[in-house]
PDB file of C-alpha atoms in Angstrom:
ATOM      1  CA  MET L  18     -17.348  -8.577   8.239  1.00  0.00           C
ATOM      2  CA  GLU L  19     -16.581  -7.974   4.589  1.00  0.00           C
ATOM      3  CA  PRO L  20     -14.143 -10.448   3.000  1.00  0.00           C
ATOM      4  CA  VAL L  21     -10.639 -10.134   1.651  1.00  0.00           C
ATOM      5  CA  VAL L  22     -10.963 -10.206  -2.134  1.00  0.00           C
ATOM      6  CA  ILE L  23      -8.356 -11.367  -4.627  1.00  0.00           C
ATOM      7  CA  ILE L  24      -8.680  -9.822  -8.085  1.00  0.00           C
ATOM      8  CA  GLN L  25      -7.389 -11.943 -10.942  1.00  0.00           C
ATOM      9  CA  ASP L  26      -7.834 -11.283 -14.651  1.00  0.00           C
ATOM     10  CA  GLY L  27      -7.002 -14.712 -16.037  1.00  0.00           C
ATOM     11  CA  ALA L  28      -7.155 -18.432 -15.387  1.00  0.00           C
ATOM     12  CA  ARG L  29      -3.647 -18.616 -13.959  1.00  0.00           C
ATOM     13  CA  ARG L  30      -3.452 -18.051 -10.224  1.00  0.00           C
ATOM     14  CA  ASP L  31      -0.581 -16.313  -8.504  1.00  0.00           C
ATOM     15  CA  GLU L  32       0.424 -18.530  -5.583  1.00  0.00           C
ATOM     16  CA  ALA L  33       2.100 -15.641  -3.752  1.00  0.00           C
ATOM     17  CA  VAL L  34      -1.118 -13.600  -3.918  1.00  0.00           C
ATOM     18  CA  LEU L  35      -3.196 -16.540  -2.687  1.00  0.00           C
ATOM     19  CA  ARG L  36      -0.773 -17.222   0.125  1.00  0.00           C
ATOM     20  CA  TRP L  37      -0.630 -13.607   1.301  1.00  0.00           C
ATOM     21  CA  ALA L  38      -4.400 -13.070   1.106  1.00  0.00           C
ATOM     22  CA  ALA L  39      -5.223 -16.334   2.885  1.00  0.00           C
ATOM     23  CA  ALA L  40      -2.836 -15.521   5.729  1.00  0.00           C
ATOM     24  CA  TYR L  41      -4.308 -12.046   6.165  1.00  0.00           C
ATOM     25  CA  ALA L  42      -7.907 -13.290   6.048  1.00  0.00           C
ATOM     26  CA  GLN L  43      -7.085 -15.794   8.771  1.00  0.00           C
ATOM     27  CA  LEU L  44      -5.338 -13.086  10.794  1.00  0.00           C
ATOM     28  CA  VAL L  45      -8.395 -10.810  10.842  1.00  0.00           C
ATOM     29  CA  GLY L  46     -10.949 -13.633  10.982  1.00  0.00           C
ATOM     30  CA  THR L  47     -12.808 -13.043   7.735  1.00  0.00           C
ATOM     31  CA  GLY L  48     -13.540 -14.869   4.486  1.00  0.00           C
ATOM     32  CA  LEU L  49     -11.557 -14.972   1.267  1.00  0.00           C
ATOM     33  CA  GLU L  50     -13.075 -14.554  -2.206  1.00  0.00           C
ATOM     34  CA  ILE L  51     -11.673 -14.523  -5.739  1.00  0.00           C
ATOM     35  CA  HIS L  52     -13.163 -12.173  -8.329  1.00  0.00           C
ATOM     36  CA  ARG L  53     -12.486 -10.818 -11.777  1.00  0.00           C
ATOM     37  CA  PRO L  54     -12.095  -7.050 -12.303  1.00  0.00           C
ATOM     38  CA  GLN L  55     -15.580  -6.714 -13.829  1.00  0.00           C
ATOM     39  CA  ASP L  56     -17.389  -8.408 -10.922  1.00  0.00           C
ATOM     40  CA  ASP L  57     -19.468  -6.583  -8.338  1.00  0.00           C
ATOM     41  CA  PHE L  58     -18.210  -7.288  -4.833  1.00  0.00           C
ATOM     42  CA  ARG L  59     -17.781  -5.953  -1.339  1.00  0.00           C
ATOM     43  CA  ALA L  60     -14.389  -6.104   0.315  1.00  0.00           C
ATOM     44  CA  GLN L  61     -12.484  -4.813   3.301  1.00  0.00           C
ATOM     45  CA  LEU L  62      -9.255  -5.352   1.386  1.00  0.00           C
ATOM     46  CA  VAL L  63      -8.460  -6.004  -2.288  1.00  0.00           C
ATOM     47  CA  VAL L  64      -5.355  -8.077  -3.043  1.00  0.00           C
ATOM     48  CA  VAL L  65      -3.768  -8.058  -6.490  1.00  0.00           C
ATOM     49  CA  GLY L  66      -0.540  -9.238  -8.069  1.00  0.00           C
ATOM     50  CA  TYR L  67       2.159  -7.238  -9.780  1.00  0.00           C
ATOM     51  CA  ARG L  68       3.453  -8.251 -13.160  1.00  0.00           C
ATOM     52  CA  ARG L  69       5.835  -6.186 -15.200  1.00  0.00           C
ATOM     53  CA  ARG L  70       4.958  -6.030 -18.890  1.00  0.00           C
ATOM     54  CA  ARG L  71       7.527  -4.956 -21.424  1.00  0.00           C
ATOM     55  CA  THR L  72       4.932  -3.090 -23.447  1.00  0.00           C
ATOM     56  CA  SER L  73       3.188  -1.345 -20.566  1.00  0.00           C
ATOM     57  CA  ALA L  74       2.885   2.412 -20.770  1.00  0.00           C
ATOM     58  CA  PRO L  75       4.191   4.630 -17.991  1.00  0.00           C
ATOM     59  CA  GLY L  76       2.015   4.389 -14.908  1.00  0.00           C
ATOM     60  CA  LEU L  77       0.365   1.388 -13.276  1.00  0.00           C
ATOM     61  CA  GLY L  78      -2.311   0.239 -15.670  1.00  0.00           C
ATOM     62  CA  GLY L  79      -0.151  -2.440 -17.270  1.00  0.00           C
ATOM     63  CA  ASP L  80       1.180  -3.719 -13.972  1.00  0.00           C
ATOM     64  CA  VAL L  81      -1.663  -3.700 -11.451  1.00  0.00           C
ATOM     65  CA  LEU L  82      -5.370  -4.478 -11.729  1.00  0.00           C
ATOM     66  CA  PRO L  83      -7.313  -2.593 -10.540  1.00  0.00           C
ATOM     67  CA  PRO L  84      -5.238   0.570 -10.179  1.00  0.00           C
ATOM     68  CA  PRO L  85      -4.943   1.043  -6.402  1.00  0.00           C
ATOM     69  CA  ALA L  86      -5.821   4.753  -6.585  1.00  0.00           C
ATOM     70  CA  SER L  87      -9.272   3.860  -7.968  1.00  0.00           C
ATOM     71  CA  ALA L  88     -10.263   1.255  -5.378  1.00  0.00           C
ATOM     72  CA  ARG L  89     -12.854   2.078  -2.730  1.00  0.00           C
ATOM     73  CA  CYS L  90     -11.013   0.153  -0.077  1.00  0.00           C
ATOM     74  CA  ASP L  91      -7.411  -0.558   0.833  1.00  0.00           C
ATOM     75  CA  THR L  92      -5.412  -2.514  -1.733  1.00  0.00           C
ATOM     76  CA  VAL L  93      -2.399  -4.770  -1.287  1.00  0.00           C
ATOM     77  CA  VAL L  94      -0.132  -5.328  -4.268  1.00  0.00           C
ATOM     78  CA  VAL L  95       1.754  -8.561  -3.654  1.00  0.00           C
ATOM     79  CA  ARG L  96       5.320  -8.514  -4.909  1.00  0.00           C
ATOM     80  CA  GLY L  97       8.826  -9.020  -3.550  1.00  0.00           C
ATOM     81  CA  THR L  98      10.825 -11.809  -1.992  1.00  0.00           C
ATOM     82  CA  PRO L  99       9.285 -15.008  -0.540  1.00  0.00           C
ATOM     83  CA  GLU L 100      10.509 -13.928   2.911  1.00  0.00           C
ATOM     84  CA  ALA L 101       8.571 -10.668   2.655  1.00  0.00           C
ATOM     85  CA  VAL L 102       5.436 -12.291   1.220  1.00  0.00           C
ATOM     86  CA  ASP L 103       5.424 -14.771   4.117  1.00  0.00           C
ATOM     87  CA  ALA L 104       6.023 -11.998   6.701  1.00  0.00           C
ATOM     88  CA  ARG L 105       9.280 -13.445   8.009  1.00  0.00           C
ATOM     89  CA  ASN L 106      11.116 -10.126   8.420  1.00  0.00           C
ATOM     90  CA  ARG L 107       8.828  -8.820  11.191  1.00  0.00           C
ATOM     91  CA  HIS L 108       8.999  -5.204   9.993  1.00  0.00           C
ATOM     92  CA  VAL L 109       6.357  -2.863   8.588  1.00  0.00           C
ATOM     93  CA  THR L 110       7.508   0.367   6.914  1.00  0.00           C
ATOM     94  CA  VAL L 111       5.165   3.310   6.402  1.00  0.00           C
ATOM     95  CA  LEU L 112       6.131   6.131   4.061  1.00  0.00           C
ATOM     96  CA  VAL L 113       5.003   9.626   5.007  1.00  0.00           C
ATOM     97  CA  SER L 114       5.136  12.697   2.791  1.00  0.00           C
ATOM     98  CA  GLY L 115       3.886  15.429   5.106  1.00  0.00           C
ATOM     99  CA  GLY L 116       0.600  15.584   3.188  1.00  0.00           C
ATOM    100  CA  PRO L 117      -2.992  15.419   4.488  1.00  0.00           C
ATOM    101  CA  GLY L 118      -3.201  11.672   3.945  1.00  0.00           C
ATOM    102  CA  ASP L 119      -0.449  10.781   6.422  1.00  0.00           C
ATOM    103  CA  ARG L 120      -2.776  10.421   9.415  1.00  0.00           C
ATOM    104  CA  ARG L 121      -4.866   7.641   7.893  1.00  0.00           C
ATOM    105  CA  VAL L 122      -1.821   5.883   6.449  1.00  0.00           C
ATOM    106  CA  LEU L 123      -0.030   5.891   9.805  1.00  0.00           C
ATOM    107  CA  ARG L 124      -3.011   4.480  11.654  1.00  0.00           C
ATOM    108  CA  HIS L 125      -3.422   1.654   9.154  1.00  0.00           C
ATOM    109  CA  ALA L 126       0.295   0.859   9.340  1.00  0.00           C
ATOM    110  CA  ALA L 127       0.232   0.783  13.145  1.00  0.00           C
ATOM    111  CA  ASP L 128      -2.782  -1.522  13.120  1.00  0.00           C
ATOM    112  CA  PHE L 129      -1.098  -3.902  10.708  1.00  0.00           C
ATOM    113  CA  ALA L 130       2.135  -3.911  12.742  1.00  0.00           C
ATOM    114  CA  ARG L 131       0.144  -4.647  15.892  1.00  0.00           C
ATOM    115  CA  ARG L 132      -1.727  -7.550  14.287  1.00  0.00           C
ATOM    116  CA  ARG L 133       1.485  -9.054  12.918  1.00  0.00           C
ATOM    117  CA  ASP L 134       3.486  -8.322  16.099  1.00  0.00           C
ATOM    118  CA  ALA L 135       5.975  -6.529  13.870  1.00  0.00           C
ATOM    119  CA  ALA L 136       8.211  -3.488  14.401  1.00  0.00           C
ATOM    120  CA  LEU L 137       6.993  -0.262  12.791  1.00  0.00           C
ATOM    121  CA  ARG L 138       9.336   2.000  10.852  1.00  0.00           C
ATOM    122  CA  VAL L 139       8.192   5.503   9.810  1.00  0.00           C
ATOM    123  CA  LEU L 140      10.176   6.601   6.769  1.00  0.00           C
ATOM    124  CA  HIS L 141      10.360   9.993   5.101  1.00  0.00           C
ATOM    125  CA  ALA L 142      12.453  10.325   1.940  1.00  0.00           C
ATOM    126  CA  ALA L 143      13.621  13.863   1.227  1.00  0.00           C
ATOM    127  CA  PRO L 144      16.557  14.529  -1.114  1.00  0.00           C
ATOM    128  CA  GLU L 145      18.954  17.346  -0.290  1.00  0.00           C
ATOM    129  CA  LEU L 146      17.755  20.576  -1.866  1.00  0.00           C
ATOM    130  CA  PRO L 147      19.859  23.616  -2.769  1.00  0.00           C
ATOM    131  CA  VAL L 148      19.658  26.507  -0.325  1.00  0.00           C
ATOM    132  CA  ARG L 149      17.782  29.442  -1.836  1.00  0.00           C
ATOM    133  CA  ASP L 150      17.720  32.960  -0.395  1.00  0.00           C
ATOM    134  CA  GLY L 151      19.287  31.654   2.801  1.00  0.00           C
ATOM    135  CA  VAL L 152      16.298  29.384   3.543  1.00  0.00           C
ATOM    136  CA  VAL L 153      17.104  25.818   4.626  1.00  0.00           C
ATOM    137  CA  THR L 154      14.326  23.254   4.355  1.00  0.00           C
ATOM    138  CA  ASP L 155      13.968  21.062   7.454  1.00  0.00           C
ATOM    139  CA  PRO L 156      12.021  17.864   6.659  1.00  0.00           C
ATOM    140  CA  THR L 157      12.176  16.540  10.236  1.00  0.00           C
ATOM    141  CA  TYR L 158       8.799  18.153  10.962  1.00  0.00           C
ATOM    142  CA  VAL L 159       7.183  15.382   8.899  1.00  0.00           C
ATOM    143  CA  LEU L 160       8.458  12.745  11.323  1.00  0.00           C
ATOM    144  CA  ALA L 161       7.481  14.877  14.327  1.00  0.00           C
ATOM    145  CA  ARG L 162       3.913  15.100  13.020  1.00  0.00           C
ATOM    146  CA  ALA L 163       3.899  11.353  12.444  1.00  0.00           C
ATOM    147  CA  ALA L 164       4.942  10.713  16.040  1.00  0.00           C
ATOM    148  CA  ALA L 165       2.090  12.918  17.242  1.00  0.00           C
ATOM    149  CA  VAL L 166      -0.407  10.932  15.168  1.00  0.00           C
ATOM    150  CA  LEU L 167       0.906   7.603  16.478  1.00  0.00           C
ATOM    151  CA  ASP L 168       0.431   8.950  20.012  1.00  0.00           C
ATOM    152  CA  GLY L 169       2.886   6.728  21.831  1.00  0.00           C
ATOM    153  CA  PHE L 170       2.756   3.709  19.528  1.00  0.00           C
ATOM    154  CA  ARG L 171       6.276   2.336  19.485  1.00  0.00           C
ATOM    155  CA  HIS L 172       8.075   3.007  16.208  1.00  0.00           C
ATOM    156  CA  HIS L 173      11.427   3.928  14.670  1.00  0.00           C
ATOM    157  CA  ALA L 174      11.546   7.183  12.685  1.00  0.00           C
ATOM    158  CA  VAL L 175      13.952   7.396   9.748  1.00  0.00           C
ATOM    159  CA  LEU L 176      14.792  10.368   7.519  1.00  0.00           C
ATOM    160  CA  VAL L 177      16.513   9.325   4.294  1.00  0.00           C
ATOM    161  CA  ARG L 178      18.190  11.953   2.154  1.00  0.00           C
ATOM    162  CA  ALA L 179      17.263  10.312  -1.134  1.00  0.00           C
ATOM    163  CA  GLN L 180      14.522  10.079  -3.718  1.00  0.00           C
ATOM    164  CA  PRO L 181      11.528   7.931  -2.665  1.00  0.00           C
ATOM    165  CA  HIS L 182      12.360   5.105  -5.064  1.00  0.00           C
ATOM    166  CA  GLU L 183      15.923   4.945  -3.727  1.00  0.00           C
ATOM    167  CA  ALA L 184      14.751   4.765  -0.127  1.00  0.00           C
ATOM    168  CA  ILE L 185      12.106   2.157  -0.934  1.00  0.00           C
ATOM    169  CA  ALA L 186      14.564  -0.125  -2.714  1.00  0.00           C
ATOM    170  CA  ARG L 187      16.660  -0.232   0.476  1.00  0.00           C
ATOM    171  CA  CYS L 188      13.803  -1.649   2.575  1.00  0.00           C
ATOM    172  CA  THR L 189      14.982  -5.220   2.138  1.00  0.00           C
ATOM    173  CA  ASP L 190      14.107  -6.164   5.730  1.00  0.00           C
ATOM    174  CA  THR L 191      10.448  -5.163   5.393  1.00  0.00           C
ATOM    175  CA  ASP L 192       7.387  -7.403   5.044  1.00  0.00           C
ATOM    176  CA  LEU L 193       5.056  -4.583   4.020  1.00  0.00           C
ATOM    177  CA  ILE L 194       5.353  -1.012   2.791  1.00  0.00           C
ATOM    178  CA  VAL L 195       2.348   1.190   3.566  1.00  0.00           C
ATOM    179  CA  VAL L 196       1.572   4.264   1.437  1.00  0.00           C
ATOM    180  CA  GLY L 197      -1.346   6.513   0.578  1.00  0.00           C
ATOM    181  CA  SER L 198      -3.495   6.008  -2.494  1.00  0.00           C
ATOM    182  CA  GLY L 199      -1.966   8.821  -4.523  1.00  0.00           C
ATOM    183  CA  ASP L 200      -4.647  11.508  -4.340  1.00  0.00           C
ATOM    184  CA  THR L 201      -2.089  14.297  -4.078  1.00  0.00           C
ATOM    185  CA  HIS L 202       0.926  14.878  -6.287  1.00  0.00           C
ATOM    186  CA  GLU L 203       3.444  14.129  -3.555  1.00  0.00           C
ATOM    187  CA  SER L 204       1.835  10.953  -2.226  1.00  0.00           C
ATOM    188  CA  GLY L 205       1.217   9.868  -5.814  1.00  0.00           C
ATOM    189  CA  THR L 206       4.952   9.946  -6.462  1.00  0.00           C
ATOM    190  CA  VAL L 207       5.602   7.828  -3.378  1.00  0.00           C
ATOM    191  CA  THR L 208       2.865   5.366  -4.327  1.00  0.00           C
ATOM    192  CA  ARG L 209       4.212   4.830  -7.837  1.00  0.00           C
ATOM    193  CA  ALA L 210       7.755   4.446  -6.510  1.00  0.00           C
ATOM    194  CA  SER L 211       6.570   1.823  -4.016  1.00  0.00           C
ATOM    195  CA  LEU L 212       4.664  -0.209  -6.570  1.00  0.00           C
ATOM    196  CA  HIS L 213       7.589  -0.271  -8.984  1.00  0.00           C
ATOM    197  CA  HIS L 214      10.557  -0.615  -6.611  1.00  0.00           C
ATOM    198  CA  ALA L 215       9.414  -2.247  -3.358  1.00  0.00           C
ATOM    199  CA  PRO L 216      11.082  -5.548  -2.433  1.00  0.00           C
ATOM    200  CA  CYS L 217       7.916  -6.577  -0.578  1.00  0.00           C
ATOM    201  CA  PRO L 218       4.093  -6.328  -0.715  1.00  0.00           C
ATOM    202  CA  VAL L 219       2.662  -2.799  -0.728  1.00  0.00           C
ATOM    203  CA  LEU L 220      -0.464  -1.736   1.168  1.00  0.00           C
ATOM    204  CA  VAL L 221      -2.100   1.245  -0.560  1.00  0.00           C
ATOM    205  CA  VAL L 222      -4.400   2.942   1.946  1.00  0.00           C
ATOM    206  CA  HIS L 223      -7.592   4.337   0.472  1.00  0.00           C
ATOM    207  CA  GLN L 224      -8.128   8.047   1.121  1.00  0.00           C
ATOM    208  CA  PRO L 225     -11.893   8.631   0.823  1.00  0.00           C
ATOM    209  CA  VAL L 226     -11.822  12.353   1.674  1.00  0.00           C
ATOM    210  CA  LEU L 227      -9.005  13.129  -0.738  1.00  0.00           C
ATOM    211  CA  ALA L 228     -10.551  10.932  -3.425  1.00  0.00           C
ATOM    212  CA  ALA L 229     -13.818  12.848  -3.222  1.00  0.00           C
ATOM    213  CA  ARG L 230     -11.974  16.167  -3.361  1.00  0.00           C
ATOM    214  CA  HIS L 231     -10.131  15.179  -6.530  1.00  0.00           C
ATOM    215  CA  ARG L 232     -13.097  13.269  -8.011  1.00  0.00           C
ATOM    216  CA  ARG L 233     -11.043  10.183  -8.682  1.00  0.00           C
ATOM    217  CA  ALA L 234     -12.660   7.414 -10.699  1.00  0.00           C
ATOM    218  CA  ALA L 235     -13.621   4.479  -8.476  1.00  0.00           C
ATOM    219  CA  ILE L 236     -14.889   0.930  -8.710  1.00  0.00           C
ATOM    220  CA  PRO L 237     -18.707   1.172  -9.019  1.00  0.00           C
ATOM    221  CA  THR L 238     -20.780   0.713  -5.876  1.00  0.00           C
ATOM    222  CA  PRO L 239     -21.350  -3.039  -5.427  1.00  0.00           C
ATOM    223  CA  ARG L 240     -24.833  -4.237  -6.493  1.00  0.00           C
ATOM    224  CA  ARG L 241     -24.702  -7.998  -6.079  1.00  0.00           C
ATOM    225  CA  PRO L 242     -22.143 -10.370  -4.581  1.00  0.00           C
ATOM    226  CA  VAL L 243     -20.351 -12.696  -6.967  1.00  0.00           C
ATOM    227  CA  ARG L 244     -18.319 -15.568  -5.569  1.00  0.00           C
ATOM    228  CA  LEU L 245     -15.877 -17.640  -7.577  1.00  0.00           C
ATOM    229  CA  GLU L 246     -14.570 -20.906  -6.232  1.00  0.00           C
ATOM    230  CA  ALA L 247     -10.974 -20.687  -5.049  1.00  0.00           C
TER     231      ALA L 247
END
């Protein structure tokens, strides 16, 4: 089984990242490695830290390495309260947008909730829109589709009439927020909002089909393993 890989770009180690990655590696029964962004490696999950830089440009480049949308596997960005990092809240929240990536995101969220014996919340954020030409938009279909994908997996569906970043900031009882990797405009908005506003770690689920369709840049195919001592 491929390892959980921590990416760090300096000598200083983030204890929250190490703690989260070690706990997850133990949970799934795999190894833990530490690499630098330029290394070649294989991973089932990449774990990185979040650090807000005053001079960073809009986007994620100044805050997260590597950018989650470019990874060829799932990425966890560790941030938030100590309670969330240590999985003490016993809740996993998955954000759905109604896009083609929801199916994969939901399945990954359900698997994580099952492994952690945590409750699963399915959240769709949709602000109130003005009625045009007598047409009223009903966003509840997004949650209905999510329930069909989960196929009986126990969960709590929530529709929040707010912008994604507002809904995400309210998830103070959550240990993990699960989102897609941002290969469509809508899921990209949700992903950015999660990475900048979440009060907990964020799991960004890789979308290989969507990534290929949009020709997103990706980490090069691994050529040789490189292991750094933890």
